[in-house]
Tab-separated table of C-alpha atoms and ligand atoms in Angstrom:
chain	number	residue	atom	x	y	z
A	1	MET	CA	22.503	-72.211	70.183
A	2	ASP	CA	22.229	-75.809	69.040
A	3	ALA	CA	24.736	-78.310	67.688
A	4	ILE	CA	24.866	-81.989	66.788
A	5	LEU	CA	28.057	-83.846	67.686
A	6	THR	CA	29.368	-86.731	65.547
A	7	PHE	CA	31.208	-89.620	67.162
A	8	HIS	CA	32.288	-92.917	65.585
A	9	ARG	CA	34.291	-95.305	67.825
A	10	LEU	CA	35.283	-94.955	71.457
A	11	ASP	CA	38.754	-96.398	72.042
A	12	ALA	CA	42.380	-95.469	72.567
A	13	SER	CA	43.363	-95.296	68.889
A	14	PRO	CA	44.728	-91.974	67.556
A	15	ASP	CA	42.583	-92.509	64.439
A	16	VAL	CA	40.329	-89.611	63.330
A	17	LEU	CA	37.296	-91.854	63.836
A	18	SER	CA	38.208	-92.622	67.458
A	19	TYR	CA	37.267	-90.600	70.517
A	20	PRO	CA	39.197	-91.429	73.706
A	21	LYS	CA	37.194	-94.020	75.610
A	22	ASP	CA	37.867	-92.544	79.062
A	23	ALA	CA	37.128	-89.037	77.854
A	24	PHE	CA	33.588	-89.837	76.711
A	25	PRO	CA	31.876	-89.828	80.159
A	26	ARG	CA	33.864	-86.699	81.042
A	27	ALA	CA	32.691	-85.087	77.790
A	28	LEU	CA	29.068	-85.707	78.804
A	29	ASP	CA	29.722	-84.209	82.240
A	30	ALA	CA	31.493	-81.186	80.730
A	31	LEU	CA	28.424	-80.446	78.596
A	32	LEU	CA	26.011	-80.912	81.497
A	33	GLU	CA	28.109	-78.853	83.931
A	34	ALA	CA	28.170	-76.017	81.389
A	35	GLY	CA	24.347	-76.021	81.469
A	36	ILE	CA	24.074	-77.454	77.955
A	37	ARG	CA	21.024	-79.712	77.494
A	38	ILE	CA	21.508	-83.042	75.717
A	39	VAL	CA	18.369	-83.787	73.706
A	40	PRO	CA	17.221	-86.275	71.026
A	41	ILE	CA	17.923	-85.444	67.375
A	42	GLY	CA	14.204	-85.129	66.571
A	43	GLU	CA	13.791	-82.510	69.292
A	44	ILE	CA	16.831	-80.405	68.449
A	45	VAL	CA	15.909	-80.084	64.775
A	46	THR	CA	12.187	-79.449	65.142
A	47	THR	CA	11.843	-77.200	68.209
A	48	PRO	CA	13.076	-73.587	68.275
A	49	PRO	CA	16.268	-72.813	70.238
A	50	THR	CA	14.662	-70.568	72.821
A	51	GLY	CA	16.041	-71.952	76.086
A	52	PRO	CA	19.544	-73.088	77.124
A	53	ASP	CA	22.100	-74.237	74.538
A	54	ARG	CA	21.451	-77.773	73.311
A	55	VAL	CA	23.413	-80.666	71.876
A	56	ALA	CA	22.338	-83.934	70.224
A	57	ILE	CA	24.774	-86.857	70.242
A	58	THR	CA	25.194	-89.044	67.151
A	59	PHE	CA	27.352	-92.081	66.366
A	60	ASP	CA	28.064	-93.093	62.764
A	61	ASP	CA	28.668	-96.636	61.447
A	62	GLY	CA	27.468	-98.546	64.536
A	63	TYR	CA	30.756	-99.673	66.103
A	64	ALA	CA	30.554	-102.159	68.982
A	65	SER	CA	32.039	-99.579	71.376
A	66	VAL	CA	28.804	-97.582	71.118
A	67	HIS	CA	27.170	-100.401	73.066
A	68	ASP	CA	30.114	-101.291	75.290
A	69	VAL	CA	31.413	-97.821	76.189
A	70	ALA	CA	28.932	-95.093	75.246
A	71	LEU	CA	25.710	-96.772	76.294
A	72	PRO	CA	26.546	-97.241	80.012
A	73	ALA	CA	27.775	-93.627	80.250
A	74	LEU	CA	24.612	-92.316	78.592
A	75	GLU	CA	22.279	-94.627	80.485
A	76	THR	CA	23.564	-93.751	83.957
A	77	ARG	CA	23.073	-90.071	83.146
A	78	GLY	CA	19.681	-90.630	81.476
A	79	LEU	CA	20.869	-89.057	78.220
A	80	PRO	CA	19.615	-89.660	74.656
A	81	ALA	CA	21.724	-90.396	71.560
A	82	ILE	CA	21.330	-91.967	68.145
A	83	VAL	CA	23.462	-94.555	66.357
A	84	TYR	CA	23.344	-94.669	62.545
A	85	VAL	CA	23.942	-98.235	61.359
A	86	VAL	CA	24.763	-99.746	57.975
A	87	ALA	CA	21.837	-102.109	57.313
A	88	ASN	CA	23.736	-104.862	55.472
A	89	HIS	CA	26.556	-104.841	58.055
A	90	VAL	CA	24.608	-105.383	61.285
A	91	GLY	CA	26.610	-107.977	63.236
A	92	GLY	CA	29.460	-107.688	60.718
A	93	THR	CA	32.447	-105.411	60.368
A	94	ASN	CA	33.357	-102.130	58.714
A	95	ARG	CA	34.760	-103.970	55.666
A	96	TRP	CA	32.376	-102.323	53.236
A	97	GLY	CA	33.352	-102.330	49.593
A	98	SER	CA	34.462	-98.698	49.493
A	99	GLN	CA	36.750	-99.083	52.529
A	100	PRO	CA	40.490	-98.955	51.781
A	101	ASP	CA	42.426	-102.006	53.055
A	102	SER	CA	44.539	-99.696	55.232
A	103	VAL	CA	41.516	-99.094	57.500
A	104	ARG	CA	41.522	-101.433	60.502
A	105	GLU	CA	38.703	-103.975	60.589
A	106	GLU	CA	36.324	-103.244	63.459
A	107	ARG	CA	33.362	-105.141	64.813
A	108	LEU	CA	29.944	-103.546	64.379
A	109	LEU	CA	26.847	-103.830	66.554
A	110	GLY	CA	24.756	-106.973	66.138
A	111	GLN	CA	21.000	-107.231	66.384
A	112	THR	CA	20.993	-108.121	70.104
A	113	GLU	CA	23.275	-105.199	70.979
A	114	LEU	CA	21.112	-102.844	68.917
A	115	LYS	CA	18.027	-104.037	70.760
A	116	GLU	CA	19.824	-103.412	74.062
A	117	CYS	CA	20.688	-99.899	72.871
A	118	LEU	CA	17.021	-99.303	72.029
A	119	ALA	CA	15.855	-100.700	75.355
A	120	ALA	CA	18.232	-98.320	77.144
A	121	GLY	CA	16.742	-95.321	75.332
A	122	MET	CA	19.146	-94.892	72.430
A	123	GLN	CA	17.674	-94.393	68.952
A	124	VAL	CA	18.761	-96.254	65.825
A	125	GLY	CA	18.978	-94.517	62.451
A	126	ALA	CA	20.103	-95.703	59.024
A	127	HIS	CA	23.486	-95.100	57.384
A	128	GLY	CA	22.722	-96.748	54.039
A	129	ALA	CA	22.643	-100.431	53.171
A	130	THR	CA	26.287	-100.815	52.112
A	131	HIS	CA	27.915	-97.500	53.162
A	132	CYS	CA	28.448	-96.468	49.539
A	133	ALA	CA	28.541	-92.749	48.712
A	134	LEU	CA	25.109	-91.638	47.528
A	135	ARG	CA	25.833	-90.331	44.055
A	136	ASN	CA	25.401	-91.635	40.503
A	137	LEU	CA	23.545	-94.759	41.620
A	138	THR	CA	21.215	-96.954	39.580
A	139	SER	CA	17.544	-96.740	40.537
A	140	ILE	CA	17.787	-100.171	42.188
A	141	ALA	CA	20.754	-99.025	44.285
A	142	TRP	CA	19.039	-95.765	45.320
A	143	ASP	CA	16.100	-97.805	46.486
A	144	SER	CA	18.207	-100.314	48.368
A	145	GLU	CA	20.439	-97.687	50.076
A	146	LEU	CA	17.515	-95.555	51.292
A	147	ALA	CA	14.081	-97.249	51.504
A	148	GLY	CA	15.645	-100.733	51.545
A	149	ALA	CA	17.974	-99.897	54.460
A	150	ARG	CA	15.056	-98.449	56.397
A	151	LYS	CA	12.857	-101.500	55.818
A	152	GLN	CA	15.626	-103.928	56.687
A	153	LEU	CA	16.358	-102.184	59.996
A	154	GLU	CA	12.685	-101.822	60.873
A	155	ASP	CA	12.114	-105.528	60.237
A	156	ARG	CA	15.118	-106.472	62.373
A	157	LEU	CA	14.392	-104.118	65.257
A	158	GLY	CA	10.614	-103.837	65.249
A	159	ARG	CA	10.901	-100.042	65.500
A	160	SER	CA	10.275	-97.209	63.122
A	161	VAL	CA	13.522	-95.819	61.615
A	162	VAL	CA	13.091	-92.193	60.566
A	163	HIS	CA	16.586	-90.698	60.831
A	164	PHE	CA	19.396	-91.017	58.292
A	165	ALA	CA	23.111	-90.157	58.038
A	166	TYR	CA	24.758	-89.852	54.609
A	167	PRO	CA	27.765	-92.215	54.266
A	168	TYR	CA	30.949	-90.087	53.963
A	169	GLY	CA	28.650	-87.081	54.321
A	170	VAL	CA	28.152	-87.186	50.552
A	171	ALA	CA	24.824	-85.416	49.984
A	172	PRO	CA	24.402	-84.005	46.474
A	173	GLU	CA	20.994	-82.574	45.567
A	174	GLU	CA	19.659	-85.875	44.201
A	175	ALA	CA	20.597	-87.694	47.421
A	176	ARG	CA	18.986	-84.972	49.550
A	177	ILE	CA	15.731	-85.134	47.597
A	178	ARG	CA	15.605	-88.934	47.670
A	179	ALA	CA	16.611	-89.226	51.360
A	180	SER	CA	14.025	-86.614	52.363
A	181	ALA	CA	11.301	-88.699	50.695
A	182	VAL	CA	12.182	-91.667	52.932
A	183	TYR	CA	13.442	-90.164	56.220
A	184	GLU	CA	12.316	-87.316	58.483
A	185	THR	CA	15.855	-86.047	59.071
A	186	SER	CA	19.196	-86.589	57.288
A	187	VAL	CA	22.525	-85.515	58.761
A	188	THR	CA	25.668	-84.628	56.820
A	189	THR	CA	29.283	-84.019	57.812
A	190	ARG	CA	29.028	-80.304	56.902
A	191	TYR	CA	30.889	-78.748	59.813
A	192	ASP	CA	28.609	-76.220	61.482
A	193	TYR	CA	26.215	-75.425	64.302
A	194	LEU	CA	22.486	-75.662	63.560
A	195	ARG	CA	21.200	-72.508	61.912
A	196	ARG	CA	17.533	-71.723	61.279
A	197	PRO	CA	15.684	-72.240	59.056
A	198	LEU	CA	17.076	-75.738	58.906
A	199	ASP	CA	17.004	-78.010	55.841
A	200	LEU	CA	16.029	-81.366	57.397
A	201	GLY	CA	17.572	-83.130	54.386
A	202	ALA	CA	21.047	-81.643	54.964
A	203	ILE	CA	21.651	-81.098	58.665
A	204	PRO	CA	25.175	-79.986	59.652
A	205	ARG	CA	27.143	-81.517	62.523
A	206	LEU	CA	30.320	-80.890	64.504
A	207	ASP	CA	32.861	-83.715	64.477
A	208	ALA	CA	33.786	-84.682	68.040
A	209	TYR	CA	37.349	-85.292	66.822
A	210	TYR	CA	37.977	-81.563	67.295
A	211	PHE	CA	36.745	-81.758	70.886
A	212	ARG	CA	38.839	-84.654	72.123
A	213	LYS	CA	39.630	-82.760	75.315
A	214	PRO	CA	36.367	-83.075	77.273
A	215	GLU	CA	36.774	-79.598	78.840
A	216	SER	CA	36.645	-78.055	75.364
A	217	LEU	CA	32.998	-79.125	75.136
A	218	SER	CA	32.045	-76.891	78.045
A	219	ARG	CA	33.032	-73.993	75.762
A	220	LEU	CA	31.243	-75.404	72.694
A	221	PHE	CA	29.160	-72.275	72.165
A	222	SER	CA	31.734	-69.671	73.232
A	223	THR	CA	32.711	-66.905	70.815
A	224	ARG	CA	36.192	-68.377	70.564
A	225	THR	CA	34.976	-71.885	69.664
A	226	ARG	CA	32.471	-70.447	67.185
A	227	ARG	CA	35.297	-68.589	65.446
A	228	ALA	CA	37.413	-71.765	65.371
A	229	VAL	CA	34.484	-73.707	63.857
A	230	GLN	CA	34.038	-71.009	61.220
A	231	LEU	CA	37.734	-71.090	60.348
A	232	ARG	CA	37.833	-74.903	60.120
A	233	ARG	CA	34.771	-74.860	57.881
A	234	ALA	CA	36.407	-72.305	55.581
A	235	LEU	CA	39.548	-74.460	55.373
A	236	ARG	CA	37.480	-77.553	54.563
A	237	THR	CA	35.571	-75.679	51.835
A	238	ALA	CA	38.844	-74.447	50.337
A	239	LYS	CA	40.219	-77.993	50.393
A	240	ARG	CA	37.163	-79.344	48.584
A	241	TRP	CA	37.412	-76.580	45.986
A	242	TRP	CA	41.068	-77.411	45.482
A	243	LYS	CA	40.549	-81.162	45.460
A	244	PRO	CA	36.833	-81.938	44.822
A	245	ASP	CA	37.000	-85.624	45.774
A	246	ALA	CA	38.721	-85.096	49.134
B	301	LIG	ZN1	30.072	-93.884	57.965
């Protein structure tokens, strides 16, 4: 089986966006020791799952800890990952307009750090221009959040940017159609393993928050974990039905 894991920050905060800093290298080792291959996003979504179980590692928002904590752990093990960055916030903070004031301000990766990530083998994808939810936008805003974000990052980094992550995982049909016209792959926050055939405009992921104990990742594809994933997904769907904006 295949799955894509979503991380945000790596630190000691109990926040849902934080994964324990010290647990991250152990999480990588738990996956590897279980015989799970860690592959790039492009590979996991385009090649059939015929061999051993596979995982792709993704980071949303582009927090500085991706460079400071995740990169050395990935680099020493020779492992790939992708970081999805908010084009207008490179070198800034997570104070995007839609962010409630209660969310702690965090430093995001700057251009030099992103280039170091690229040089060490990490990929960079786009996560919009301003991190606004992709729905009911004007045509100028659609353009700026999708094609504009891509162009801005490509100009800054001198690399092609072909992967996208929907801010807040908001991916209504219009967003999926528009994102698919600009990017090769677009990931959501829909909580699931990869199932074939795969819609490259709405790729599901598993939030690493639920696997904060590194050992739990060695059982990522076990029957028991698959049942737990299914149950959590059902609960999330019920919550959305009950409260559509949650
Ligand atoms: Zn985000």
